[in-house]
PDB file of C-alpha atoms in Angstrom:
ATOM      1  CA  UNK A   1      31.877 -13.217   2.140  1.00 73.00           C
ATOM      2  CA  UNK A   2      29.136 -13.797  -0.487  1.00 79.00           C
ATOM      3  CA  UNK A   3      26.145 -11.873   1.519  1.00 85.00           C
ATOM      4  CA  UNK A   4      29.266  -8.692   2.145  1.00 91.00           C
ATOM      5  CA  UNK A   5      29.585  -8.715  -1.845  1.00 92.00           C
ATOM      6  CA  UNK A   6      25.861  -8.698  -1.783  1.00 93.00           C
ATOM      7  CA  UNK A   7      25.616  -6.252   0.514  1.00 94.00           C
ATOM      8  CA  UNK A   8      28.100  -4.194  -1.647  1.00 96.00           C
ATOM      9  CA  UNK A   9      26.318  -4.307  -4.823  1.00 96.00           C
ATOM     10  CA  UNK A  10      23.446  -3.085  -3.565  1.00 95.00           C
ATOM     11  CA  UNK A  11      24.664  -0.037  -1.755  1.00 96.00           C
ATOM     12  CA  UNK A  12      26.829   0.582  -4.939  1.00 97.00           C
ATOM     13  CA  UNK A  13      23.937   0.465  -6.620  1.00 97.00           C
ATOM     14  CA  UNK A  14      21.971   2.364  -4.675  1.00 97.00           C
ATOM     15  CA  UNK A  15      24.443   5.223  -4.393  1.00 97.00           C
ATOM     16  CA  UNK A  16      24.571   5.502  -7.794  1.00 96.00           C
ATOM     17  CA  UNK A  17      20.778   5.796  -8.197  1.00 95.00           C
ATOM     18  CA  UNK A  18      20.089   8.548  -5.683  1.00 95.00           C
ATOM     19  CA  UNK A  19      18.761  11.223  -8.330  1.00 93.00           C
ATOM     20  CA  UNK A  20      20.157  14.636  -7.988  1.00 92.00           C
ATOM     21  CA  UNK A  21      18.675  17.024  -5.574  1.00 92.00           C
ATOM     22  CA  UNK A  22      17.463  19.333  -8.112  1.00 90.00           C
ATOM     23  CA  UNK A  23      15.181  16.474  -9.249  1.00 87.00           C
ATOM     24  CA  UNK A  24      13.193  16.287  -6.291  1.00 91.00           C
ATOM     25  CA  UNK A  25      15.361  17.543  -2.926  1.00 93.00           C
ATOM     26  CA  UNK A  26      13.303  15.397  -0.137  1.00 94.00           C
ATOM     27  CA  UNK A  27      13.730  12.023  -2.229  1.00 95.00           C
ATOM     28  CA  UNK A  28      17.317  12.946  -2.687  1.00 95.00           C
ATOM     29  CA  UNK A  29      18.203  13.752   0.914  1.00 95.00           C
ATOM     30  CA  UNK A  30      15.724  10.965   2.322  1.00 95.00           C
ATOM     31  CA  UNK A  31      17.690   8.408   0.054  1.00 97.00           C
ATOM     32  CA  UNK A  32      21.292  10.006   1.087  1.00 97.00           C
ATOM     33  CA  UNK A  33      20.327   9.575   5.150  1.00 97.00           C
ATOM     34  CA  UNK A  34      18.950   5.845   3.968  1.00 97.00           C
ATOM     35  CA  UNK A  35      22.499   5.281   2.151  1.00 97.00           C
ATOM     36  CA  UNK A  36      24.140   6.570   4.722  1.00 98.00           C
ATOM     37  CA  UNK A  37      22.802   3.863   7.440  1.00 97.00           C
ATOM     38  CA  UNK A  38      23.135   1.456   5.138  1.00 97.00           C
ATOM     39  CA  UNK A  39      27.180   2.300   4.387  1.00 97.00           C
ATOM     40  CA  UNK A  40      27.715   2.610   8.316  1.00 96.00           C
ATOM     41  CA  UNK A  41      25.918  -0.788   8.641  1.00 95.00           C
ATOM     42  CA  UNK A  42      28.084  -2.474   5.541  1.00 96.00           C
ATOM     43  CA  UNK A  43      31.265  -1.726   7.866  1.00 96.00           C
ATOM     44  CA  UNK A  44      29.718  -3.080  11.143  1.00 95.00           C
ATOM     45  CA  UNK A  45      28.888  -6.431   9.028  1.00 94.00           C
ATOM     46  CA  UNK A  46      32.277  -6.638   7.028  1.00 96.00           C
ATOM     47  CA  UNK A  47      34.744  -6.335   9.869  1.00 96.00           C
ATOM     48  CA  UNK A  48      32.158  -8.783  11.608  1.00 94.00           C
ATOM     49  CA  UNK A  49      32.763 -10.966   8.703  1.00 95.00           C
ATOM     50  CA  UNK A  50      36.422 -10.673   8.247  1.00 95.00           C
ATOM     51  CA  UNK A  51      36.920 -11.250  11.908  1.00 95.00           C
ATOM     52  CA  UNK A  52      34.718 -14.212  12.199  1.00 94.00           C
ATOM     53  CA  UNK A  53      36.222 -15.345   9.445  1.00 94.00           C
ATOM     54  CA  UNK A  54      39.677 -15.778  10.638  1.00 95.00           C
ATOM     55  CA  UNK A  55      39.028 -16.963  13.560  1.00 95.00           C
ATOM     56  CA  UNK A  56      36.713 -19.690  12.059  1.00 93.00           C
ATOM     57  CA  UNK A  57      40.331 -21.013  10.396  1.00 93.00           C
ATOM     58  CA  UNK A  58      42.304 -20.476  13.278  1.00 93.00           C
ATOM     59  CA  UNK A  59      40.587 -21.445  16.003  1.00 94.00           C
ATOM     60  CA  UNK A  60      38.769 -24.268  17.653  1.00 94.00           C
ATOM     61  CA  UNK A  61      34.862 -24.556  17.501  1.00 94.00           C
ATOM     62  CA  UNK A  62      34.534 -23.072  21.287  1.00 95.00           C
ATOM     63  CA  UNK A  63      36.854 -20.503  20.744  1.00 95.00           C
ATOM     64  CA  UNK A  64      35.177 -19.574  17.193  1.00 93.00           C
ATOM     65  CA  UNK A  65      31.867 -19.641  19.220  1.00 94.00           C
ATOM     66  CA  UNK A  66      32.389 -17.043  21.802  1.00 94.00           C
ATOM     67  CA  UNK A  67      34.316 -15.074  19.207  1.00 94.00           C
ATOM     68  CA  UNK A  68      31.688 -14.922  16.492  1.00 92.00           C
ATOM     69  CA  UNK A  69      28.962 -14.159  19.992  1.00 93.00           C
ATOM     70  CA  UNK A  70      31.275 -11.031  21.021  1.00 92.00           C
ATOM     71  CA  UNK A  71      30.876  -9.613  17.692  1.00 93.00           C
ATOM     72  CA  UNK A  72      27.777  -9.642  17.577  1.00 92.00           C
ATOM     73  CA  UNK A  73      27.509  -6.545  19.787  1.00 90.00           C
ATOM     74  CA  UNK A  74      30.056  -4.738  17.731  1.00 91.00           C
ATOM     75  CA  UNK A  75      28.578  -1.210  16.821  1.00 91.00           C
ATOM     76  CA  UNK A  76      28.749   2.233  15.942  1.00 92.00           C
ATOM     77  CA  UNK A  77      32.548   1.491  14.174  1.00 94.00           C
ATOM     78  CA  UNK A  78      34.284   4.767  14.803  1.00 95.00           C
ATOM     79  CA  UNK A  79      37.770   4.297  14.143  1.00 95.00           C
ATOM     80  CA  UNK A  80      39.012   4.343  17.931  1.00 94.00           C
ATOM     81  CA  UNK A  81      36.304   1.182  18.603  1.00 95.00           C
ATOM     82  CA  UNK A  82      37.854  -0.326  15.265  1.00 95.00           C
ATOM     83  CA  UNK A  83      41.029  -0.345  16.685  1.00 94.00           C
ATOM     84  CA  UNK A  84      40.020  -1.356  20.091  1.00 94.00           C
ATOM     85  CA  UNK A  85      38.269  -4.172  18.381  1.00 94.00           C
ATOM     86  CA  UNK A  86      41.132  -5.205  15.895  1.00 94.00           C
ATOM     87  CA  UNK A  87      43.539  -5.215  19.187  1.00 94.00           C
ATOM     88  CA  UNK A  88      41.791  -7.620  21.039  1.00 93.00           C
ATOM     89  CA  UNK A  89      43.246  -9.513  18.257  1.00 93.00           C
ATOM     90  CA  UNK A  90      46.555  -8.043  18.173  1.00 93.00           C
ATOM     91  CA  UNK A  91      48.117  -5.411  19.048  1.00 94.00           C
ATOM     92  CA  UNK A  92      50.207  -5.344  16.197  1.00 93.00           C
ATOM     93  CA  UNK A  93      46.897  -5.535  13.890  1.00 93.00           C
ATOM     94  CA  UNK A  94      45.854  -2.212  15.861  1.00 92.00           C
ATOM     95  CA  UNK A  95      49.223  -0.104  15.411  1.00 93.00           C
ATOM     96  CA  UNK A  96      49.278  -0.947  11.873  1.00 90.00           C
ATOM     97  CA  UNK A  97      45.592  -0.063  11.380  1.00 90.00           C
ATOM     98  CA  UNK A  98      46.124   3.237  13.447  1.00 90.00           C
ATOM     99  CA  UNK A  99      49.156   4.103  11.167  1.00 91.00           C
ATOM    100  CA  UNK A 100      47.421   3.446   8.003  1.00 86.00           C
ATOM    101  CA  UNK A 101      44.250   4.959   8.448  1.00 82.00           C
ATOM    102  CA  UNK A 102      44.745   8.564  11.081  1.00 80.00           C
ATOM    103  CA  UNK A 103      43.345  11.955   9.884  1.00 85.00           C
ATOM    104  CA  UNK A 104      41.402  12.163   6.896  1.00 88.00           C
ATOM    105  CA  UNK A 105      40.078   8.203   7.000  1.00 92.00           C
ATOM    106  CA  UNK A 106      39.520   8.341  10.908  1.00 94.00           C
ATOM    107  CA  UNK A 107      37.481  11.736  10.259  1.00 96.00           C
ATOM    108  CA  UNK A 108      35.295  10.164   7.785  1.00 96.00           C
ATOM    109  CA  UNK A 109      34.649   7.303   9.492  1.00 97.00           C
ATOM    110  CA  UNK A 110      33.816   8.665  12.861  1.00 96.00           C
ATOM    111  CA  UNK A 111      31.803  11.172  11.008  1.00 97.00           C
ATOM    112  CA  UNK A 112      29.719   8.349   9.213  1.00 97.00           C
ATOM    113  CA  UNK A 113      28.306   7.169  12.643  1.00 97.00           C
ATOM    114  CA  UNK A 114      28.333  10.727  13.549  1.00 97.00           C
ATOM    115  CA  UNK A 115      25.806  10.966  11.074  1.00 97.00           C
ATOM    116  CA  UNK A 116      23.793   7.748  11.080  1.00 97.00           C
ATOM    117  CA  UNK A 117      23.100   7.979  14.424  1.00 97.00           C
ATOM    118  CA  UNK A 118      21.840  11.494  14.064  1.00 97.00           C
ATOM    119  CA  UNK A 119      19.562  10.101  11.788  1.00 97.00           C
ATOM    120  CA  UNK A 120      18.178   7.027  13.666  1.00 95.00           C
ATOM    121  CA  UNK A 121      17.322   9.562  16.560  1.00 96.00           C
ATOM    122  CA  UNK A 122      14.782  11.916  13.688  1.00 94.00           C
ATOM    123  CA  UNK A 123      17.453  14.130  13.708  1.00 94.00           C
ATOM    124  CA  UNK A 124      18.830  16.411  10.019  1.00 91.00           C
ATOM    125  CA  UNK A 125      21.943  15.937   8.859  1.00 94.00           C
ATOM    126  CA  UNK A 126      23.533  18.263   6.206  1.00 91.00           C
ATOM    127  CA  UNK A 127      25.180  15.471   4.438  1.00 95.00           C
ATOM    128  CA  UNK A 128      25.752  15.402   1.342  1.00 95.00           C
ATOM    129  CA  UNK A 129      25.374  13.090  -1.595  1.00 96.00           C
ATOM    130  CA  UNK A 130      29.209  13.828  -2.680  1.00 96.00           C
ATOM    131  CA  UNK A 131      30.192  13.635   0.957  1.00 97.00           C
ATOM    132  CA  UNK A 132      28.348  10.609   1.459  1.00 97.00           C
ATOM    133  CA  UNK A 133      30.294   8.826  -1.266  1.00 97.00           C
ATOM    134  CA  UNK A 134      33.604  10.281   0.409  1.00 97.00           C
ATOM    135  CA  UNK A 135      32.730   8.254   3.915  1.00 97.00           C
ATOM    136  CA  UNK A 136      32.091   5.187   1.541  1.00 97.00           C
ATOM    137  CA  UNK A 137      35.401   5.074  -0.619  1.00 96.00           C
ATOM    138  CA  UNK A 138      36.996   5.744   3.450  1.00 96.00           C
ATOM    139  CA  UNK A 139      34.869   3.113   4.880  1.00 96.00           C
ATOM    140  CA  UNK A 140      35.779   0.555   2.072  1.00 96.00           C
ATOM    141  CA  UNK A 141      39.755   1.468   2.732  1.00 95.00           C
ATOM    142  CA  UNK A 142      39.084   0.708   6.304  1.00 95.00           C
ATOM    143  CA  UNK A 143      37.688  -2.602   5.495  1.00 95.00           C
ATOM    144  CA  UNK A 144      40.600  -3.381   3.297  1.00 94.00           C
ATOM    145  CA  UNK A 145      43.125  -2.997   5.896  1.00 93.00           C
ATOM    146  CA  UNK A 146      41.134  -4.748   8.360  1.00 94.00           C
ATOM    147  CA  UNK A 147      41.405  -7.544   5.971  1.00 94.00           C
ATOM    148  CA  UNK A 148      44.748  -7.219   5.035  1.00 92.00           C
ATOM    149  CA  UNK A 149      45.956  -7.218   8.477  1.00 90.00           C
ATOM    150  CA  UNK A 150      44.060 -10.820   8.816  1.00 90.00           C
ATOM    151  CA  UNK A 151      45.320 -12.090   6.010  1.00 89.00           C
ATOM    152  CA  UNK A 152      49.009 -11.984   6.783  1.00 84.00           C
ATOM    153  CA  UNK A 153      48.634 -11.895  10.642  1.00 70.00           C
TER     154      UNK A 153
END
């Protein structure tokens, strides 16, 4: 929990520093593309962490184990692999995450790893610093119900 919230603060803080394109366009872009790995990244290791995390209390060491190992590979969250994921837990867990978070919050979030992994193969993006900050405040609602669902599940 403590390295997520220090994950957080730094990609707040870093969003919040990206100077505006008119200031110097390739900086501005370059640090928008960096931002935007970094947010897509934030969401792989928070619903890592919330998942590991619950099943730390719940379950035994061996279980917790193979758990914590399977999420390891857990990438590119788009919002159908979020609910896959979150089902393997419970089913319940995934309905109520697919109820809560269709259209505008599934479209940003598949469109975040739409774009970071545009940009880890060299490729231009026309993503936006205002955009960018839309995914975020979606990815961050994700996360929330994600954690929500494990806290009263």
């Amino acid at each position: 929990m403590r390295e997520r919230q220090a994950y957080r603060d730094r990609l707040d803080r870093l969003l919040r520093q990206i100077p505006p394109p008119t200031d110097n366009l390739f900086l501005h872009t370059s640090l928008v593309k960096f931002a935007c790995v970094l947010v897509c990244g934030y969401v792989e290791v928070s619903l890592r962490d919330i998942l590991q995390e619950y099943t730390r209390k719940r379950a035994s060491n061996e279980v917790s184990n193979y758990v914590n190992r399977r999420l390891e590979r857990f990438q590119n969250p788009k919002m159908e692999a979020v609910i896959q994921l979150v089902g393997a837990f419970s089913q319940d867990w995934a309905n109520n995450i697919k109820a809560e978070t269709k259209d505008q919050l599934k479209d940003h979030i598949d469109s975040l790893v739409a774009n970071r992994n545009q940009i880890a193969h060299g490729k231009d993006v026309g993503l936006s610093h205002v955009r960018l900050n839309e995914y975020y405040r979606s990815a961050l609602k994700v996360i929330e119900v994600v954690e929500e669902q494990c806290a009263t599940g």
